[in-house]
Short mmCIF file of C-alpha atoms in Angstrom, two decimals:
data_model
loop_
_atom_site.label_atom_id
_atom_site.label_comp_id
_atom_site.label_asym_id
_atom_site.label_seq_id
_atom_site.Cartn_x
_atom_site.Cartn_y
_atom_site.Cartn_z
CA MET M 1 -119.45 109.56 89.27
CA GLN M 2 -121.70 107.36 91.38
CA ALA M 3 -120.40 104.66 93.68
CA LYS M 4 -122.09 101.31 94.23
CA ARG M 5 -125.75 101.62 95.09
CA GLN M 6 -125.28 99.81 98.42
CA LEU M 7 -122.70 102.39 99.54
CA GLN M 8 -125.08 105.35 99.34
CA HIS M 9 -126.39 104.85 102.87
CA LEU M 10 -123.35 103.07 104.33
CA LYS M 11 -121.61 105.18 106.95
CA PRO M 12 -117.84 104.86 107.35
CA TYR M 13 -116.50 103.54 110.64
CA LYS M 14 -116.51 106.28 113.25
CA PRO M 15 -113.78 105.83 115.87
CA GLY M 16 -114.14 107.26 119.34
CA LYS M 17 -112.64 110.59 120.31
CA ASN M 18 -108.86 110.64 120.48
CA VAL M 19 -106.87 112.01 123.38
CA GLU M 20 -105.60 115.12 121.56
CA ASP M 21 -109.09 116.22 120.51
CA VAL M 22 -110.45 115.91 124.04
CA GLN M 23 -107.49 117.80 125.51
CA GLU M 24 -108.06 120.67 123.08
CA GLU M 25 -111.85 120.63 123.47
CA LEU M 26 -112.02 120.52 127.28
CA GLY M 27 -108.68 122.00 128.28
CA LEU M 28 -107.70 118.94 130.29
CA THR M 29 -104.09 117.89 130.77
CA LYS M 30 -104.69 114.24 131.70
CA ILE M 31 -106.85 112.13 129.40
CA VAL M 32 -107.29 108.36 129.70
CA LYS M 33 -108.77 106.49 126.76
CA LEU M 34 -110.82 103.45 127.77
CA ALA M 35 -112.97 103.25 124.67
CA SER M 36 -111.22 101.01 122.13
CA ASN M 37 -110.35 97.90 124.17
CA GLU M 38 -106.63 98.55 123.92
CA ASN M 39 -104.16 96.95 126.33
CA PRO M 40 -103.42 99.49 129.10
CA PHE M 41 -100.17 97.67 129.90
CA GLY M 42 -98.73 98.22 126.43
CA CYS M 43 -96.74 95.42 124.84
CA SER M 44 -93.94 93.02 125.74
CA GLU M 45 -90.46 94.43 126.24
CA ALA M 46 -89.30 91.79 123.74
CA VAL M 47 -91.45 93.52 121.13
CA LYS M 48 -89.79 96.86 121.76
CA ARG M 49 -86.36 95.32 121.31
CA ALA M 50 -87.43 93.67 118.05
CA ILE M 51 -88.75 96.97 116.71
CA GLU M 52 -85.54 98.83 117.57
CA LYS M 53 -83.49 96.30 115.58
CA GLU M 54 -85.72 96.68 112.54
CA MET M 55 -85.74 100.49 112.35
CA SER M 56 -82.80 100.51 109.90
CA GLU M 57 -84.81 98.48 107.34
CA LEU M 58 -87.72 100.86 106.73
CA ALA M 59 -86.81 101.36 103.07
CA VAL M 60 -87.23 97.65 102.34
CA TYR M 61 -90.57 96.05 101.45
CA PRO M 62 -91.89 93.51 103.94
CA ASP M 63 -91.99 89.79 103.27
CA GLY M 64 -95.27 89.38 101.39
CA TYR M 65 -95.69 85.87 102.78
CA ALA M 66 -94.83 86.88 106.39
CA THR M 67 -92.59 83.82 106.57
CA VAL M 68 -91.08 84.28 110.03
CA LEU M 69 -94.38 85.19 111.64
CA ARG M 70 -96.15 82.44 109.72
CA GLU M 71 -93.75 79.76 110.90
CA LYS M 72 -93.80 80.89 114.52
CA THR M 73 -97.59 81.16 114.57
CA ALA M 74 -98.00 77.74 112.94
CA HIS M 75 -95.66 76.21 115.53
CA PHE M 76 -97.43 77.97 118.41
CA LEU M 77 -100.88 76.80 117.26
CA ASN M 78 -99.74 73.41 115.98
CA VAL M 79 -101.23 74.01 112.54
CA GLY M 80 -99.71 74.01 109.06
CA THR M 81 -98.19 77.16 107.62
CA GLU M 82 -100.62 76.75 104.71
CA ASN M 83 -103.54 77.03 107.17
CA LEU M 84 -102.77 80.67 107.96
CA ILE M 85 -103.45 84.05 106.38
CA PHE M 86 -102.27 87.39 107.77
CA GLY M 87 -103.96 90.73 107.51
CA ASP M 88 -103.85 94.39 108.45
CA GLY M 89 -105.51 93.48 111.74
CA SER M 90 -108.25 90.86 111.87
CA ASP M 91 -110.44 93.58 110.34
CA GLU M 92 -108.72 93.04 107.02
CA VAL M 93 -109.08 89.27 107.33
CA ILE M 94 -112.83 89.80 107.78
CA GLN M 95 -112.84 92.08 104.74
CA MET M 96 -110.96 89.50 102.64
CA ILE M 97 -113.38 86.74 103.63
CA CYS M 98 -116.32 88.87 102.51
CA ARG M 99 -114.59 89.82 99.26
CA ALA M 100 -113.72 86.22 98.47
CA TYR M 101 -117.09 84.66 99.24
CA LEU M 102 -119.98 87.14 99.14
CA THR M 103 -121.91 88.40 96.12
CA ALA M 104 -125.21 90.19 95.64
CA ASP M 105 -126.89 86.78 95.26
CA ASP M 106 -125.82 85.63 98.74
CA ASN M 107 -126.81 86.29 102.32
CA THR M 108 -124.82 86.27 105.53
CA VAL M 109 -126.02 85.61 109.08
CA MET M 110 -124.81 87.36 112.23
CA ALA M 111 -125.93 88.35 115.71
CA ALA M 112 -127.16 91.84 116.57
CA PRO M 113 -125.66 93.77 118.15
CA THR M 114 -122.17 92.45 117.46
CA PHE M 115 -118.90 93.62 115.91
CA PRO M 116 -120.05 95.95 113.10
CA GLN M 117 -117.43 95.09 110.49
CA TYR M 118 -119.15 91.82 109.58
CA LYS M 119 -122.16 93.78 108.38
CA HIS M 120 -120.18 96.68 106.95
CA ASN M 121 -118.07 94.52 104.64
CA ALA M 122 -121.01 92.36 103.61
CA VAL M 123 -122.95 95.46 102.61
CA VAL M 124 -120.02 96.58 100.44
CA GLU M 125 -120.25 93.28 98.57
CA GLY M 126 -124.01 93.74 98.10
CA ALA M 127 -125.00 90.66 100.11
CA GLU M 128 -128.23 90.36 102.09
CA ILE M 129 -127.70 90.84 105.83
CA ARG M 130 -129.60 88.57 108.21
CA GLU M 131 -129.29 89.79 111.78
CA VAL M 132 -130.49 87.66 114.69
CA PRO M 133 -131.04 89.57 117.95
CA VAL M 134 -128.92 88.45 120.89
CA ARG M 135 -130.54 87.05 124.02
CA ASP M 136 -129.08 88.36 127.28
CA GLY M 137 -126.00 89.50 125.38
CA ARG M 138 -125.42 86.05 123.87
CA HIS M 139 -125.79 84.72 120.33
CA ASP M 140 -129.15 83.04 119.77
CA LEU M 141 -127.61 80.09 117.95
CA GLU M 142 -130.90 78.26 117.42
CA ARG M 143 -132.41 81.20 115.55
CA MET M 144 -129.17 81.70 113.65
CA ILE M 145 -129.46 78.12 112.37
CA GLU M 146 -133.05 78.87 111.33
CA ALA M 147 -131.85 81.94 109.38
CA ILE M 148 -129.58 79.84 107.15
CA ASP M 149 -130.90 78.85 103.72
CA GLU M 150 -129.55 77.78 100.34
CA LYS M 151 -128.19 81.29 99.67
CA THR M 152 -126.27 81.64 102.93
CA LYS M 153 -122.51 81.87 102.40
CA ILE M 154 -121.13 83.00 105.78
CA VAL M 155 -122.23 82.86 109.42
CA TRP M 156 -120.34 85.11 111.84
CA LEU M 157 -119.78 84.13 115.48
CA CYS M 158 -118.18 86.74 117.71
CA MET M 159 -116.93 84.22 120.27
CA VAL M 160 -116.55 86.87 122.97
CA ASN M 161 -119.26 89.16 121.73
CA ASN M 162 -118.43 92.82 121.37
CA PRO M 163 -120.07 94.86 122.94
CA SER M 164 -121.54 92.57 125.63
CA GLY M 165 -118.48 90.49 126.59
CA GLU M 166 -120.63 87.34 126.73
CA TYR M 167 -119.28 84.19 125.06
CA ILE M 168 -120.27 81.03 123.20
CA ARG M 169 -119.91 77.82 125.24
CA ASP M 170 -118.14 74.66 124.07
CA LYS M 171 -121.25 72.49 123.81
CA GLU M 172 -123.14 75.29 122.05
CA LEU M 173 -120.47 75.62 119.38
CA ALA M 174 -120.25 71.85 118.88
CA SER M 175 -124.02 71.60 118.41
CA PHE M 176 -124.10 74.62 116.11
CA LEU M 177 -121.33 73.37 113.83
CA SER M 178 -123.02 69.98 113.52
CA GLN M 179 -126.14 71.67 112.13
CA VAL M 180 -124.57 74.14 109.68
CA PRO M 181 -124.44 72.90 106.07
CA GLU M 182 -120.90 72.15 104.87
CA LYS M 183 -121.19 74.73 102.09
CA VAL M 184 -121.67 77.56 104.62
CA LEU M 185 -118.55 79.19 106.05
CA VAL M 186 -118.59 79.64 109.84
CA VAL M 187 -116.25 82.39 111.03
CA CYS M 188 -115.32 82.33 114.73
CA ASP M 189 -113.93 85.74 115.61
CA GLU M 190 -111.58 85.32 118.58
CA ALA M 191 -110.23 88.84 118.93
CA TYR M 192 -110.39 88.52 122.74
CA TYR M 193 -109.22 84.91 122.93
CA GLU M 194 -106.19 85.64 125.14
CA TYR M 195 -108.38 87.25 127.85
CA VAL M 196 -110.74 84.30 128.25
CA VAL M 197 -110.76 82.43 131.58
CA ALA M 198 -114.06 80.49 131.33
CA ASP M 199 -113.60 76.72 131.68
CA ASP M 200 -116.31 75.98 129.11
CA TYR M 201 -114.95 78.26 126.39
CA PRO M 202 -114.40 76.18 123.22
CA ASP M 203 -111.07 74.96 121.94
CA THR M 204 -112.01 76.17 118.47
CA LEU M 205 -108.92 74.74 116.78
CA SER M 206 -109.99 71.23 117.79
CA PHE M 207 -113.08 71.55 115.58
CA MET M 208 -111.15 72.25 112.38
CA ASN M 209 -110.48 68.68 111.25
CA GLU M 210 -114.13 67.70 111.47
CA HIS M 211 -115.55 70.98 110.15
CA ARG M 212 -113.68 72.11 107.04
CA ASN M 213 -116.00 75.10 106.70
CA LEU M 214 -114.64 76.65 109.93
CA VAL M 215 -112.52 79.82 109.91
CA ILE M 216 -110.97 81.29 113.07
CA THR M 217 -109.74 84.87 113.26
CA ARG M 218 -107.43 86.28 115.92
CA THR M 219 -105.43 89.46 116.39
CA PHE M 220 -102.30 90.94 117.91
CA SER M 221 -104.13 94.23 118.55
CA LYS M 222 -105.74 93.39 121.89
CA ALA M 223 -103.91 91.39 124.59
CA TYR M 224 -100.60 91.52 122.70
CA GLY M 225 -100.77 95.32 122.71
CA LEU M 226 -99.89 95.89 119.05
CA ALA M 227 -102.98 97.80 117.91
CA ALA M 228 -100.87 100.49 116.21
CA LEU M 229 -99.06 97.92 114.05
CA ARG M 230 -102.24 96.20 112.76
CA VAL M 231 -101.52 92.48 112.51
CA GLY M 232 -104.26 89.84 112.61
CA TYR M 233 -104.64 86.39 111.15
CA GLY M 234 -107.05 83.72 110.04
CA ILE M 235 -106.85 79.94 110.47
CA ALA M 236 -108.71 77.61 108.10
CA ASN M 237 -108.35 74.61 105.81
CA THR M 238 -106.12 75.09 102.78
CA SER M 239 -108.91 75.51 100.21
CA VAL M 240 -110.45 78.37 102.19
CA ILE M 241 -107.07 80.01 102.75
CA ALA M 242 -106.31 79.76 99.01
CA ALA M 243 -109.57 81.55 98.18
CA ILE M 244 -108.89 84.34 100.66
CA GLU M 245 -105.25 84.68 99.57
CA SER M 246 -106.44 85.46 96.05
CA VAL M 247 -107.91 88.78 97.24
CA ARG M 248 -105.14 89.70 99.68
CA GLN M 249 -103.18 92.82 98.81
CA PRO M 250 -99.40 92.31 98.42
CA PHE M 251 -97.31 93.51 101.38
CA ASN M 252 -100.46 94.00 103.49
CA THR M 253 -98.58 93.63 106.78
CA SER M 254 -95.51 95.72 107.55
CA ARG M 255 -91.97 94.53 108.33
CA ILE M 256 -92.19 95.99 111.82
CA GLY M 257 -95.64 94.54 112.39
CA GLN M 258 -94.55 91.05 111.39
CA LEU M 259 -91.43 91.01 113.55
CA ALA M 260 -93.22 92.62 116.50
CA ALA M 261 -96.01 90.03 116.33
CA ALA M 262 -93.48 87.20 116.15
CA ALA M 263 -91.69 88.54 119.22
CA ALA M 264 -94.98 89.07 121.07
CA LEU M 265 -96.03 85.49 120.42
CA GLU M 266 -92.95 84.20 122.19
CA ASP M 267 -93.62 86.16 125.40
CA GLN M 268 -96.61 84.28 126.81
CA PRO M 269 -95.78 85.24 130.43
CA PHE M 270 -96.65 88.81 129.42
CA ILE M 271 -100.06 87.61 128.17
CA ASP M 272 -100.61 85.65 131.39
CA HIS M 273 -99.80 88.79 133.39
CA CYS M 274 -102.22 90.94 131.36
CA ARG M 275 -104.97 88.34 131.67
CA LYS M 276 -104.57 88.26 135.45
CA LEU M 277 -104.62 92.04 135.83
CA ASN M 278 -107.58 92.31 133.47
CA ARG M 279 -109.55 89.83 135.57
CA GLU M 280 -108.75 91.77 138.74
CA GLY M 281 -109.98 94.96 137.08
CA LEU M 282 -113.21 93.32 135.96
CA GLU M 283 -113.89 92.12 139.50
CA LYS M 284 -113.62 95.71 140.74
CA PHE M 285 -116.24 96.82 138.25
CA TYR M 286 -118.47 93.87 139.19
CA ARG M 287 -118.33 94.92 142.85
CA PHE M 288 -119.15 98.51 141.90
CA CYS M 289 -122.15 97.37 139.85
CA ARG M 290 -123.48 95.14 142.63
CA ARG M 291 -123.07 97.95 145.15
CA HIS M 292 -125.19 100.29 143.02
CA GLU M 293 -127.55 97.57 141.75
CA LEU M 294 -126.51 98.12 138.14
CA THR M 295 -127.04 95.50 135.45
CA TYR M 296 -123.93 94.29 133.65
CA TYR M 297 -122.72 91.36 131.57
CA PRO M 298 -119.96 89.17 133.01
CA SER M 299 -117.19 89.63 130.47
CA GLN M 300 -114.58 87.33 128.94
CA GLY M 301 -112.98 90.29 127.19
CA ASN M 302 -111.04 93.32 128.41
CA PHE M 303 -114.13 95.50 128.65
CA ILE M 304 -117.42 95.66 130.51
CA LEU M 305 -120.85 96.83 129.33
CA ILE M 306 -122.80 98.43 132.19
CA ASP M 307 -126.48 99.41 132.02
CA PHE M 308 -126.88 102.65 133.98
CA ALA M 309 -130.68 102.78 133.46
CA ARG M 310 -130.30 106.22 131.88
CA SER M 311 -128.84 107.62 128.69
CA GLY M 312 -125.42 106.17 127.95
CA ASP M 313 -124.58 109.49 126.33
CA GLU M 314 -125.10 111.21 129.68
CA ILE M 315 -122.64 108.91 131.46
CA TYR M 316 -120.21 109.17 128.54
CA ASP M 317 -120.29 112.98 128.67
CA TYR M 318 -119.84 113.04 132.45
CA LEU M 319 -116.78 110.79 132.30
CA LEU M 320 -115.37 112.69 129.33
CA ARG M 321 -115.35 115.87 131.38
CA LYS M 322 -113.47 114.00 134.08
CA GLY M 323 -110.81 113.03 131.55
CA TYR M 324 -112.00 109.52 130.68
CA ILE M 325 -112.96 108.53 127.15
CA VAL M 326 -115.33 105.55 127.19
CA ARG M 327 -117.86 104.27 124.64
CA SER M 328 -121.52 105.19 124.87
CA GLY M 329 -123.84 102.26 124.25
CA THR M 330 -126.03 104.42 122.02
CA ALA M 331 -124.06 103.46 118.92
CA LEU M 332 -123.61 99.87 120.13
CA GLY M 333 -127.26 98.87 120.40
CA TYR M 334 -127.49 99.50 124.15
CA PRO M 335 -128.68 103.13 124.55
CA ASN M 336 -128.73 103.04 128.37
CA ALA M 337 -125.30 101.49 128.71
CA VAL M 338 -121.63 102.39 128.53
CA ARG M 339 -118.78 100.11 127.49
CA ILE M 340 -115.61 100.66 129.49
CA THR M 341 -112.23 99.14 128.63
CA ILE M 342 -110.50 97.67 131.67
CA GLY M 343 -107.54 99.91 132.47
CA SER M 344 -104.63 99.82 134.87
CA GLU M 345 -105.33 99.50 138.59
CA ASP M 346 -105.11 103.27 139.13
CA GLU M 347 -107.29 104.00 136.10
CA ASN M 348 -109.94 101.53 137.24
CA ASP M 349 -109.97 102.95 140.77
CA ASP M 350 -110.17 106.52 139.47
CA ILE M 351 -113.02 105.98 137.01
CA ILE M 352 -115.00 103.99 139.60
CA GLU M 353 -114.52 106.83 142.08
CA HIS M 354 -115.87 109.30 139.51
CA LEU M 355 -118.89 107.08 138.91
CA GLN M 356 -119.54 106.81 142.64
CA HIS M 357 -119.45 110.61 142.92
CA TYR M 358 -121.92 110.75 140.04
CA PHE M 359 -124.39 108.52 141.88
CA GLN M 360 -123.93 110.43 145.14
CA HIS M 361 -124.73 113.66 143.34
CA GLN M 362 -127.82 112.12 141.74
CA THR M 363 -129.25 111.08 145.11
CA GLN M 364 -128.67 114.41 146.85
#
């Protein structure tokens, strides 16, 4: 049996090494994973209490409409409950958007490099992929406008671009949306929204009334610390939500995931705390980069992409043997760089110390 033609050369997502594999491979007792942009501070204590209460209900199917989470999210965002869709992480929301809107007769526009699941899911649907190279880590919005034609169905904007950490400014988004045809869906992926501190970052929700072709995706996997429970959501006008809902699998978010996300949403002081500590960690890496004259992108996410002017695989392997799993830029479109998730204070200090020893050894 032969699968779809477009799947023949499509590689499945390859996650980074997990802690157990590295421990077994290298014989190390302490392994720190700073490769997947997870929250090093875990999740809110309120979430843990909510999960404990729900453990006796594991035999019961979840609410297919995610009513409690839907109502709390709608209230928090000041949008209608009918303007929301929930998924198995924002990854599934991206997949549902592609399934609902893309065919082999369509094309979709995105930056490159950027979050790979836009392209992956579009390829599955057989659509033409139009990639516009980033400039200095940022979306080249002018060229992305030029790439749109009568067959374009979706344009993807990674608002805090992964892997660079650069972001789209308010005036840039306003200008871009004013130029995109109404029939083209614009998806603003805000996976790192809660980490943003830039004053000129857009209030994306404020654009929704004027631009009915706008979709915003967010997740509870990053700052909220619920990556294991896989809950993300999309925000859009009702006609778009209705189209996406038609391809959503029943019971696609778990009981525990829904209740945990609802509890997490109510503990915004925890998010404020994580944002503050993340910013302090980034500043430490900035100082390290300046001290060693390394190029880096100022980040609005919980990660930093550093150009080491040598193979990213070499730096990755060195840190791996010191017990730190990071992400080599080779697979991210930056072969001389490494992407490092911001960790706890001790983790940041330790990995920076290892990198300083690396440079000292190189100069001896």
